[in-house]
Coordinates of C-alpha atoms and ligand atoms in Angstrom, one line a residue:
X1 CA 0.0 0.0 0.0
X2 CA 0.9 3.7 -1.2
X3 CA 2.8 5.7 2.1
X4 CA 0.8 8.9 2.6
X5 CA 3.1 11.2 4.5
X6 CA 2.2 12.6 8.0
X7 CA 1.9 16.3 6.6
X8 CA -1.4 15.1 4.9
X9 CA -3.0 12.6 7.2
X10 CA -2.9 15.1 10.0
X11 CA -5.5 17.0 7.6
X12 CA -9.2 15.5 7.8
X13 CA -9.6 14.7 4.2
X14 CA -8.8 11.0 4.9
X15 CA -10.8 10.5 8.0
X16 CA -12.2 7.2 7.6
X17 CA -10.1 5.6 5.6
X18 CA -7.4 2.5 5.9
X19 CA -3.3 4.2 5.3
X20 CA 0.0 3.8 5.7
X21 CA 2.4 5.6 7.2
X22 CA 6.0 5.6 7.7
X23 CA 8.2 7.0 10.1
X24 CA 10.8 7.3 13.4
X25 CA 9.3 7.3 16.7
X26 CA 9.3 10.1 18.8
X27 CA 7.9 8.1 21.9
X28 CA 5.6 5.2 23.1
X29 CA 3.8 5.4 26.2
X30 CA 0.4 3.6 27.5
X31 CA -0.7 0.9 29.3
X32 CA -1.4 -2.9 29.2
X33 CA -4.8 -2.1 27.0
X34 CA -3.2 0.6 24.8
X35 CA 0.1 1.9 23.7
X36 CA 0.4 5.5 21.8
X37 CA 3.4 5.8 19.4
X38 CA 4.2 9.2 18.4
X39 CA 5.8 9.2 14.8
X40 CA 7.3 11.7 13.1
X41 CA 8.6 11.4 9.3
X42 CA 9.9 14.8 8.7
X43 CA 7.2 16.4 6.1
X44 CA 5.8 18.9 9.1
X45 CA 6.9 19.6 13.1
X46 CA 3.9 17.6 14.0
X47 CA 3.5 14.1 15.5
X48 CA 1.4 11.7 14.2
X49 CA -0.2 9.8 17.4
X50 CA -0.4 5.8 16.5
X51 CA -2.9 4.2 18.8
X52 CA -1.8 0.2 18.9
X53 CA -4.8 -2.0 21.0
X54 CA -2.8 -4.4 22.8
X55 CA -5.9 -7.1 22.2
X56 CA -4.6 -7.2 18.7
X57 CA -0.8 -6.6 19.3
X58 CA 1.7 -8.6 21.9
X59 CA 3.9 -7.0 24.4
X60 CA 6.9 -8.8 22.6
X61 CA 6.1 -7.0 18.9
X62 CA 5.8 -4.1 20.5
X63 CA 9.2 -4.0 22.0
X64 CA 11.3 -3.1 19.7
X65 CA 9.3 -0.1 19.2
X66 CA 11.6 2.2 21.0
X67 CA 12.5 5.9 20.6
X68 CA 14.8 6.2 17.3
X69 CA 12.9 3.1 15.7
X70 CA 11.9 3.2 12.3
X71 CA 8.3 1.7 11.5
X72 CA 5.8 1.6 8.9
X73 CA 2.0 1.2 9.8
X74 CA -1.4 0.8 8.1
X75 CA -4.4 1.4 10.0
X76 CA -7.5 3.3 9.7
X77 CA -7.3 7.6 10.1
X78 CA -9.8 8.3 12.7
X79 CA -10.5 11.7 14.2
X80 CA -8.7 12.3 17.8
X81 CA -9.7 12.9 21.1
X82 CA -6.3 13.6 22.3
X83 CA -5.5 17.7 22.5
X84 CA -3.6 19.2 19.8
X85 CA -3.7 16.7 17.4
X86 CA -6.6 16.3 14.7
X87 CA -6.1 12.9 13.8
X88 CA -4.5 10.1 14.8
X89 CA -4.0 6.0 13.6
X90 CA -5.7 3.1 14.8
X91 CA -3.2 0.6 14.2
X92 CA -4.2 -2.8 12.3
X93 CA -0.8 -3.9 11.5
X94 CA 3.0 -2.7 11.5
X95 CA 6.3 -3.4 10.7
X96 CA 9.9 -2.5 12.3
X97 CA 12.2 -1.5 9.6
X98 CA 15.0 -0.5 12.0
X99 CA 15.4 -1.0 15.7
X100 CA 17.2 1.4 17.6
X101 CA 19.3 0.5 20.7
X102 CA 18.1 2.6 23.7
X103 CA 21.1 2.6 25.5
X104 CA 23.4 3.9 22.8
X105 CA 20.3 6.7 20.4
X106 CA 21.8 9.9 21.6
X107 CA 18.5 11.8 21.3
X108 CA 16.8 9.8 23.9
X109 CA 15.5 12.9 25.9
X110 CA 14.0 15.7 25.2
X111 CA 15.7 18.7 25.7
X112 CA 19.1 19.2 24.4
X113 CA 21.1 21.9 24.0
X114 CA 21.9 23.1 20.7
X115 CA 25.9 23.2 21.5
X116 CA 25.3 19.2 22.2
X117 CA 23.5 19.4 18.7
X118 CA 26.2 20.5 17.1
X119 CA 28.6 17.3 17.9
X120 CA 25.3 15.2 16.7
X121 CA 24.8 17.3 13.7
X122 CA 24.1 13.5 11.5
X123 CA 21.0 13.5 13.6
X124 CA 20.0 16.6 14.6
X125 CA 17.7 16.3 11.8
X126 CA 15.5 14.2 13.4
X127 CA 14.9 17.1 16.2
X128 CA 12.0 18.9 15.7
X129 CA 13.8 22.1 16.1
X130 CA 16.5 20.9 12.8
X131 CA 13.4 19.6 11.1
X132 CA 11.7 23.2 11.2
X133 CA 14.9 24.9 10.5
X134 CA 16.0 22.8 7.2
X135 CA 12.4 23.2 5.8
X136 CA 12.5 26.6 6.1
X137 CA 15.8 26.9 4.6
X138 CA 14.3 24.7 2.0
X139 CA 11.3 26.7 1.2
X140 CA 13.8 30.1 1.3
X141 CA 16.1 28.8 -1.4
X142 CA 12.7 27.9 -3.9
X143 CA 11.3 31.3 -2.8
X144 CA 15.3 33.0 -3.9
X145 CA 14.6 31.1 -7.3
X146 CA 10.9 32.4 -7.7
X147 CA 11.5 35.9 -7.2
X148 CA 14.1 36.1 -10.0
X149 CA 12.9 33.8 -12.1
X150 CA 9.2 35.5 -12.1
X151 CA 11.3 39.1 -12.6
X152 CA 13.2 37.6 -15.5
X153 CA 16.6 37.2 -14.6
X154 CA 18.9 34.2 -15.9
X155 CA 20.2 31.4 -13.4
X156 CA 23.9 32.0 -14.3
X157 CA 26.8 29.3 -12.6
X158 CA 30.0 30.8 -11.8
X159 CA 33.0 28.6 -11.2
X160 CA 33.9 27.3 -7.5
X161 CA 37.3 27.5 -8.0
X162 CA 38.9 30.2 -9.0
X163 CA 42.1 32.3 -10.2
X164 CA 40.9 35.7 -8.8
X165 CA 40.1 37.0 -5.8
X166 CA 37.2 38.7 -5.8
X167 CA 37.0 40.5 -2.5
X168 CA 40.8 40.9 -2.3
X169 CA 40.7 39.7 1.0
X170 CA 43.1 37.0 1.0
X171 CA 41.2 34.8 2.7
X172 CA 41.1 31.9 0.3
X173 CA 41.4 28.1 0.3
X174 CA 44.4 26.8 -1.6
X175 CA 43.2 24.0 -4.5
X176 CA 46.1 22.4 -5.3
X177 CA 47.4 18.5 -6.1
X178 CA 50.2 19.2 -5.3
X179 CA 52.3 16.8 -3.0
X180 CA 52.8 19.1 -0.5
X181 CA 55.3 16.6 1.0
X182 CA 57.4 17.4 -1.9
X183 CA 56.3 20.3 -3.5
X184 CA 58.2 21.3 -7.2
X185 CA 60.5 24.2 -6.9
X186 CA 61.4 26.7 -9.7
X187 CA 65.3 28.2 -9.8
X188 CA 64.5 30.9 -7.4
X189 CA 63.3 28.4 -4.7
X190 CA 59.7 29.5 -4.9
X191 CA 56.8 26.8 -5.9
X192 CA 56.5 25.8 -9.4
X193 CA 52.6 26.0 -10.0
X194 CA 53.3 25.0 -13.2
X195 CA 53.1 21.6 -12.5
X196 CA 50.1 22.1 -10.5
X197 CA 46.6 20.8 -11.8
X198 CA 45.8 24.2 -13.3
X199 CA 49.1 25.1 -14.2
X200 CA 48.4 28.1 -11.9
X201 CA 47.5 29.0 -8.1
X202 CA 43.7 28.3 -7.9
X203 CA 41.3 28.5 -4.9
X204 CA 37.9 27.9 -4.0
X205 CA 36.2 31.3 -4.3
X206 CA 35.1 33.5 -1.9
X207 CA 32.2 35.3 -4.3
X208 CA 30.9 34.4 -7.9
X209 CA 30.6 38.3 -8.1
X210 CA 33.4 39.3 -10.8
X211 CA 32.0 36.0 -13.2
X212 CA 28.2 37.2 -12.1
X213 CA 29.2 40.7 -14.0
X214 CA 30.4 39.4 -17.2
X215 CA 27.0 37.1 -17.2
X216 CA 24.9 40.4 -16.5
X217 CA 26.7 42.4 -19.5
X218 CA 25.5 39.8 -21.9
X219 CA 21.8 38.6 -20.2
X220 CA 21.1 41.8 -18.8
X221 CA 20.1 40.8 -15.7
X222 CA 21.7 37.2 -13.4
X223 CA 21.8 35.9 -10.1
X224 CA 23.9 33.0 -8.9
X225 CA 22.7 30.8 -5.6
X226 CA 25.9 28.4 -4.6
X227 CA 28.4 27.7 -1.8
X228 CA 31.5 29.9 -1.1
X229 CA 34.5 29.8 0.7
X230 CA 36.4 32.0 3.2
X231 CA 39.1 30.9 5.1
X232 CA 39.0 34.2 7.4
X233 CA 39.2 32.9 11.4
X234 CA 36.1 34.2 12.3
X235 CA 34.9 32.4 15.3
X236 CA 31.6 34.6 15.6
X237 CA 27.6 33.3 15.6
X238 CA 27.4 34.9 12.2
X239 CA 30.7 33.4 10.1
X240 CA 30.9 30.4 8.5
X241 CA 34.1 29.1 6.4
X242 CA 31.9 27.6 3.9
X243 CA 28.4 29.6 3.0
X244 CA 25.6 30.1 0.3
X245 CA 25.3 33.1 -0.9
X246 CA 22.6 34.7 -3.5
X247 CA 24.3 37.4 -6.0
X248 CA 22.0 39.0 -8.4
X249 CA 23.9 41.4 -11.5
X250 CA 21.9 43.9 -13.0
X251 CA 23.1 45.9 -16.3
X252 CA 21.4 49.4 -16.6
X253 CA 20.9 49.4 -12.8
X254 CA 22.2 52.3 -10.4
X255 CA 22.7 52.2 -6.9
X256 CA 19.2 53.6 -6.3
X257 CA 17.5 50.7 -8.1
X258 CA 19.7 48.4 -6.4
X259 CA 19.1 49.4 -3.2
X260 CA 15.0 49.2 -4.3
X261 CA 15.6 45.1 -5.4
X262 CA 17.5 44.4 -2.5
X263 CA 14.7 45.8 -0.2
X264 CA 12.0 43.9 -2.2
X265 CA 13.8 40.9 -2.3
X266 CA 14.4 40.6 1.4
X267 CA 10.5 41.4 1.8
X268 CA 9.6 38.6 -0.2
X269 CA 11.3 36.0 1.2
X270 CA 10.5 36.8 4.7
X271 CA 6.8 37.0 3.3
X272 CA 7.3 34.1 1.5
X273 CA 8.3 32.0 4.7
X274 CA 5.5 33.5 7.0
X275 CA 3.1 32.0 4.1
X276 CA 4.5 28.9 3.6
X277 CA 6.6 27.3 6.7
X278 CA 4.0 28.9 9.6
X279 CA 3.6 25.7 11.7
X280 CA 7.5 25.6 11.9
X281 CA 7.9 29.3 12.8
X282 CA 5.5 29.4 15.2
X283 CA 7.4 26.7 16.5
X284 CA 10.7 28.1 16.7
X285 CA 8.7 30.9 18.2
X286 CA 7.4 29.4 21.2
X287 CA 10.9 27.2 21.8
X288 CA 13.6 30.1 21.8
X289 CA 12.1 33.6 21.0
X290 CA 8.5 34.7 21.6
X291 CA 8.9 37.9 18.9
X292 CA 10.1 36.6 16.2
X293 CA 6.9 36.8 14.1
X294 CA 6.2 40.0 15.1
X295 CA 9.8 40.9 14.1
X296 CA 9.3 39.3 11.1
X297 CA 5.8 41.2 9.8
X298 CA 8.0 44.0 11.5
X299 CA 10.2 44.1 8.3
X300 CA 7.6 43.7 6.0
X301 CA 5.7 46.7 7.3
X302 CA 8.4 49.2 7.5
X303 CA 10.1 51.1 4.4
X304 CA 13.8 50.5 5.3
X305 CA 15.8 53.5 6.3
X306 CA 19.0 54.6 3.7
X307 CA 21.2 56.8 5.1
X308 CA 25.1 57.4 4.1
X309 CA 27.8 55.7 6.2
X310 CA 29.0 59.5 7.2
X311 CA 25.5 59.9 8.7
X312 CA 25.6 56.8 10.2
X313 CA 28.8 57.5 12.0
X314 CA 27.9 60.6 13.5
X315 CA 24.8 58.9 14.6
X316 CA 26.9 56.4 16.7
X317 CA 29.3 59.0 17.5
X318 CA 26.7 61.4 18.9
X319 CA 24.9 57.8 20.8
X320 CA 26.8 58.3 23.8
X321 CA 27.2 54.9 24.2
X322 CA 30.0 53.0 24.8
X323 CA 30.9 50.5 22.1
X324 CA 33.5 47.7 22.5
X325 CA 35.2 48.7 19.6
X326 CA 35.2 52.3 18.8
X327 CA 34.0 54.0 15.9
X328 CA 35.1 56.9 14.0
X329 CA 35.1 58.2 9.8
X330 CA 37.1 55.2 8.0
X331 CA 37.1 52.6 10.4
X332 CA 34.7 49.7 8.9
X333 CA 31.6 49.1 11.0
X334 CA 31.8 46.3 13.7
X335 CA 28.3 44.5 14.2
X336 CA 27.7 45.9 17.2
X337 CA 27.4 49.5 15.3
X338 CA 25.1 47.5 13.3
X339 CA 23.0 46.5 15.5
X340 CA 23.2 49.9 17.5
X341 CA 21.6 52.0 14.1
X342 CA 18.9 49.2 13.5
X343 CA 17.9 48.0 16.7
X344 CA 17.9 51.2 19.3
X345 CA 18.3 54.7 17.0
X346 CA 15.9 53.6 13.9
X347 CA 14.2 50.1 15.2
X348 CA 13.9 49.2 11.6
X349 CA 16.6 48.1 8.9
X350 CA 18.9 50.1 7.6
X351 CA 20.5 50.6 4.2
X352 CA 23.6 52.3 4.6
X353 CA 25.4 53.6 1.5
X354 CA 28.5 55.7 0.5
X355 CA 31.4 54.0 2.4
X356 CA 34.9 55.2 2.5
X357 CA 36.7 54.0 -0.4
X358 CA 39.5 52.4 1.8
X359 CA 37.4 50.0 3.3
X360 CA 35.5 48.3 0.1
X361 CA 36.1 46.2 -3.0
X362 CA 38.3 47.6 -5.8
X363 CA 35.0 47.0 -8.1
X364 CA 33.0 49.2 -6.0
X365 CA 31.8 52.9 -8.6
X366 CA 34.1 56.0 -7.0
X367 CA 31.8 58.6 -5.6
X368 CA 32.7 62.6 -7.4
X369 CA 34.1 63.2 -3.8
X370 CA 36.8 61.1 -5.0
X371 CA 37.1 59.3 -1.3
X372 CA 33.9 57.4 -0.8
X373 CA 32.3 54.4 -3.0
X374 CA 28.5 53.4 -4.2
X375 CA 28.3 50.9 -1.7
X376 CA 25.2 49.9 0.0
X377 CA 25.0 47.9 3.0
X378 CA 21.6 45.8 4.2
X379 CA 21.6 45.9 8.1
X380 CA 19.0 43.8 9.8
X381 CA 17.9 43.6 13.5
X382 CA 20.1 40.5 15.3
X383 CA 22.0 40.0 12.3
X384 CA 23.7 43.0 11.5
X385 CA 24.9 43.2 7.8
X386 CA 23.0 40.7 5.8
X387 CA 23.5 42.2 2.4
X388 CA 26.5 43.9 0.3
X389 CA 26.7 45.3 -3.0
X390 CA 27.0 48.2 -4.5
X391 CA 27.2 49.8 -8.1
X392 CA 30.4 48.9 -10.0
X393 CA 33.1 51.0 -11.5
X394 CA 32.2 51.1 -14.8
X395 CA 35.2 53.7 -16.3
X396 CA 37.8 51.5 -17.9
X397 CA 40.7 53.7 -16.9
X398 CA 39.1 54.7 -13.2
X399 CA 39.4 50.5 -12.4
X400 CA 42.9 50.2 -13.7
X401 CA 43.9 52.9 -11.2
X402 CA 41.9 51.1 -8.5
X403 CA 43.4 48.4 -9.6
X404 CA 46.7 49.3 -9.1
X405 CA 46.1 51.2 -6.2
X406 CA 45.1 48.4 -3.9
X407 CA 48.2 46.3 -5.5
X408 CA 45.6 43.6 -7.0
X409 CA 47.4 41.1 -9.3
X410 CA 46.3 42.7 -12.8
X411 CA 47.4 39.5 -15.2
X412 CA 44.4 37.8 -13.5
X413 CA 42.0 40.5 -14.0
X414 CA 42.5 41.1 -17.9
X415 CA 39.2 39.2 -18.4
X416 CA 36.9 41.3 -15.7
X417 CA 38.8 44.9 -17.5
X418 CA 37.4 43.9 -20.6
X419 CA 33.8 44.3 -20.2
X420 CA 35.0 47.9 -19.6
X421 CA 36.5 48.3 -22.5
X422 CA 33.9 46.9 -24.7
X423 CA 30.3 48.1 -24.8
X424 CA 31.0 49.1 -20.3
X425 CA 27.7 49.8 -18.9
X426 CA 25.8 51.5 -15.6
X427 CA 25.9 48.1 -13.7
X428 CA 25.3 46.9 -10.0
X429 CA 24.6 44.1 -7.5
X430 CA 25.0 42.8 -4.2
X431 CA 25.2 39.3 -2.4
X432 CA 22.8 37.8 0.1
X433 CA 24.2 35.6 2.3
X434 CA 21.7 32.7 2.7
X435 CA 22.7 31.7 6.2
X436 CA 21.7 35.0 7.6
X437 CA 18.8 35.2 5.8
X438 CA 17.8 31.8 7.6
X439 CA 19.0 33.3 10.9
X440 CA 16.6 36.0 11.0
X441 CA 13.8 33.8 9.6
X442 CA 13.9 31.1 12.1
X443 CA 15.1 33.1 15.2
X444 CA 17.9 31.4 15.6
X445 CA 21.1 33.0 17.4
X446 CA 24.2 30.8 15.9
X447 CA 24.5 30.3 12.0
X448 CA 26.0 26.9 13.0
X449 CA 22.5 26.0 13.3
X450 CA 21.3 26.9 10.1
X451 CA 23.3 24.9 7.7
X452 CA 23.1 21.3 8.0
X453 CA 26.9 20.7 8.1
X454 CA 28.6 23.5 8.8
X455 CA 32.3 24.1 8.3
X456 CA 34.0 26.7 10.9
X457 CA 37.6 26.7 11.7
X458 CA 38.6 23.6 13.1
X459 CA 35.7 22.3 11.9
X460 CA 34.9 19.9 9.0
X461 CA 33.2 16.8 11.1
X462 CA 30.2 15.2 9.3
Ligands
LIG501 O1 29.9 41.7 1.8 P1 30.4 40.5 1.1 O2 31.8 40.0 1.3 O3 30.2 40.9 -0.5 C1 30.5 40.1 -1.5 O4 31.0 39.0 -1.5 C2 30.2 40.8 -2.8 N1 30.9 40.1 -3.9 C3 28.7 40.7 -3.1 C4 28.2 41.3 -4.3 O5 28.2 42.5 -4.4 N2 27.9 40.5 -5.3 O6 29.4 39.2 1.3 C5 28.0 39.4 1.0 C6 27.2 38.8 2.1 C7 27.3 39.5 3.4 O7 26.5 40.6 3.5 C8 26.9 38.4 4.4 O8 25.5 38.3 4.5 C9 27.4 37.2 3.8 O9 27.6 37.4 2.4 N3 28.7 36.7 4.3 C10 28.8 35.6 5.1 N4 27.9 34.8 5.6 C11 28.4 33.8 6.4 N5 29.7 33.6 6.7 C12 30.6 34.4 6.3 N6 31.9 34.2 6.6 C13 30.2 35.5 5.4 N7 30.9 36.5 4.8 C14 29.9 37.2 4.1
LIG502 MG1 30.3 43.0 3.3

């Protein structure tokens, strides 16, 4: 017989009707007459309550049937007394697929904390508060596709590793087969990369930004959804070494109209999850953090603020308050900043633009004031920065001398120079990273806890 999953026998369409089910069990409890099994199969937060009458079952079929266990049931769907719950199974007959020892199933209790998670993390899954988070994550990265898709713009796949470095951060993993027991040496003594794979130095890349702009001055209009890598040692709840991120690239956009699909893109994914994952936020809601939906709608309703970074300095300078790591014109904002301008001065986020030129991307358009740069940050209550972009230089001659300015390797950027030089267009774009977007969705606090598997400095486990 055909499973139906729990999602849609919790529903009462199939009151009254014999089904079967599949799942793990949550817990068993009951007495000599009656045993209730809650199962859970991972299509909704929600246990499905599976009533077995011991007159038709024995205490020796049932004892396997242990927290962990994996069992499929047929029975008939009957409407439930029991509180919560809408429907539950009257078991006729079942079948263990897996038992689960008892003494050894780590998630034998309820109740654990998320650090313990974390060294479980191959099944934390199978906790409801995983389960809600990876099917909202799930249901964010379809809505990232919808938006662009329904607005036109092309599905473009940049390369994972790389030759460039695109935020000229340094903070790149080596790819390399190389035996770095006995790596080849030139004349001068330095590494022959040569010989290596590529013939080259390559690395996994930290943004599919600089590939993302020669896709939109051809399509017109791109975004790019994939992992990325950054080997910066940022032990923080908000860095990971390995990370999605979302980069749309728009040709014939300026800042301004960046700024307006960055806003609107943000809005519909938050909307997007309220309408389609409410069960599980509601959850999360009620477990750890009792205004996140009123945080969320919170977003929706409000027009985000933009100000300039200049503003928003003086603004934290004139706070009065005392900030771990102080702030002044041309020092980059710590998160803590951040949070100060969205969460206490506005209460709403903030897109802050016009950044000192000394603190961004070489790609970033030169302001007339000749020190400041079209960049546009997306700040976000708890998060901090969630976005970054900005309009690009466009003026072939005004990125050279950027170029050469911040000492960036120019024999790997001959490609990128090009589209300036033929057919250069107004052109901008920014990166989501999809981590923090699923922070602030779910309410969660570390962006450990939002990736299945994640990868963090001294971290690669699972
Ligand atoms: O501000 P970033 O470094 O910008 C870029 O990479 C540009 N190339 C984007 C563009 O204009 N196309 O990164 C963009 C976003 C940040 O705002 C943040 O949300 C996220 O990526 N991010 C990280 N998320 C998790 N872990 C990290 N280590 C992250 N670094 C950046
Ligand atoms: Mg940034």
């Amino acid at each position: 017989m055909k499973r139906t999953k729990i999602t849609d026998l919790l529903t009462p369409a199939l009151i009254g009707q014999v089904v079967t089910t599949a799942g793990w069990v949550r817990t068993r409890r009951g007495n000599k007459h009656v045993q209730f099994v809650a199962l859970n199969d991972g299509s909704t937060v929600k246990n499905l309550q599976v009533v077995f009458d011991m007159a038709k079952f024995s205490d020796e079929q049932l004892k396997s049937v242990t927290t962990g266990s994996s069992i499929k049931v047929t029975g008939i769907l009957v409407e439930s007394m029991g509180k919560g719950q809408t429907t539950e199974i009257q078991a006729e007959s079942f079948v263990l697929l897996g038992a689960s020892d008892p003494d050894t199933y780590p998630l034998q209790k309820k109740g654990h904390t998320l650090e313990f998670l974390r060294e479980i993390a191959h099944l934390r899954p199978r906790t409801n508060t995983f389960g809600a988070v990876l099917r909202i994550r799930s249901a964010l990265a379809f809505a990232v596709h919808k938006f662009f898709q329904e607005k036109g713009f092309f599905y473009l796949n940049t390369p994972l590793i790389t030759a460039s470095d695109c935020e000229g951060a340094g903070a790149m993993f080596q790819v390399t087969t190389l035996d770095l027991a006995n790596l080849p040496k030139t004349e001068d003594g330095s590494i022959d990369y040569s010989q290596d794979f590529f013939g080259k130095p390559t690395a996994l890349t930290v943004s599919g930004q600089l590939e993302g702009e020669l896709g939109a001055t051809a399509l017109g209009a791109i975004y790019t959804f994939g992992p990325t890598f950054r080997a910066e040692n940022s032990n923080t709840p908000r860095h990971l070494s390995e990370f999605w991120m979302i980069e749309p690239e728009m040709a014939f956009y300026e800042i301004e109209e960046n700024m307006d699909l960055a806003e609107e893109f943000i809005k519909y994914c938050v909307r997007y999850a309220l309408d389609h994952c409410r069960d599980d936020i509601e959850f999360l809601s009620q477990m750890y953090d009792p205004e996140l939906i009123s945080r969320l709608e919170s977003v929706l309703a409000d027009e985000f603020v933009r100000l300039t970074y200049t503003e928003g300095v003086k603004i934290l300078e004139e706070s009065g308050k005392k900030f771990e790591f102080p702030v002044s014109w041309g020092t980059d904002l710590q998160s803590e900043h951040e949070r100060y301008l969205v969460e206490e001065h506005f209460k709403r986020p903030v897109i802050l633009t016009d950044y000192p030129k000394d603190i961004k991307a070489f790609y970033m358009k030169l302001n007339e004031d000749g020190k400041t740069v079209r960049a546009m940050d997306v700040l976000f209550p708890k998060i901090g920065e969630i976005i970054g972009g900005s309009e690009r230089e466009a003026d072939y001659n005004k990125l050279l001398t950027r170029i050469e300015e911040m000492n960036i390797p120019m024999k790997d950027m001959w490609w990128y120079l090009d589209t300036r030089k033929f057919g250069t267009v107004p052109h901008s774009g920014f990166g989501l990273g999809f981590e923090r977007l699923v922070l602030f969705v779910t309410g969660m606090t570390n962006i450990r806890d939002v990736i299945p598997f994640p990868r963090t400095p001294n971290n690669a486990e699972f």
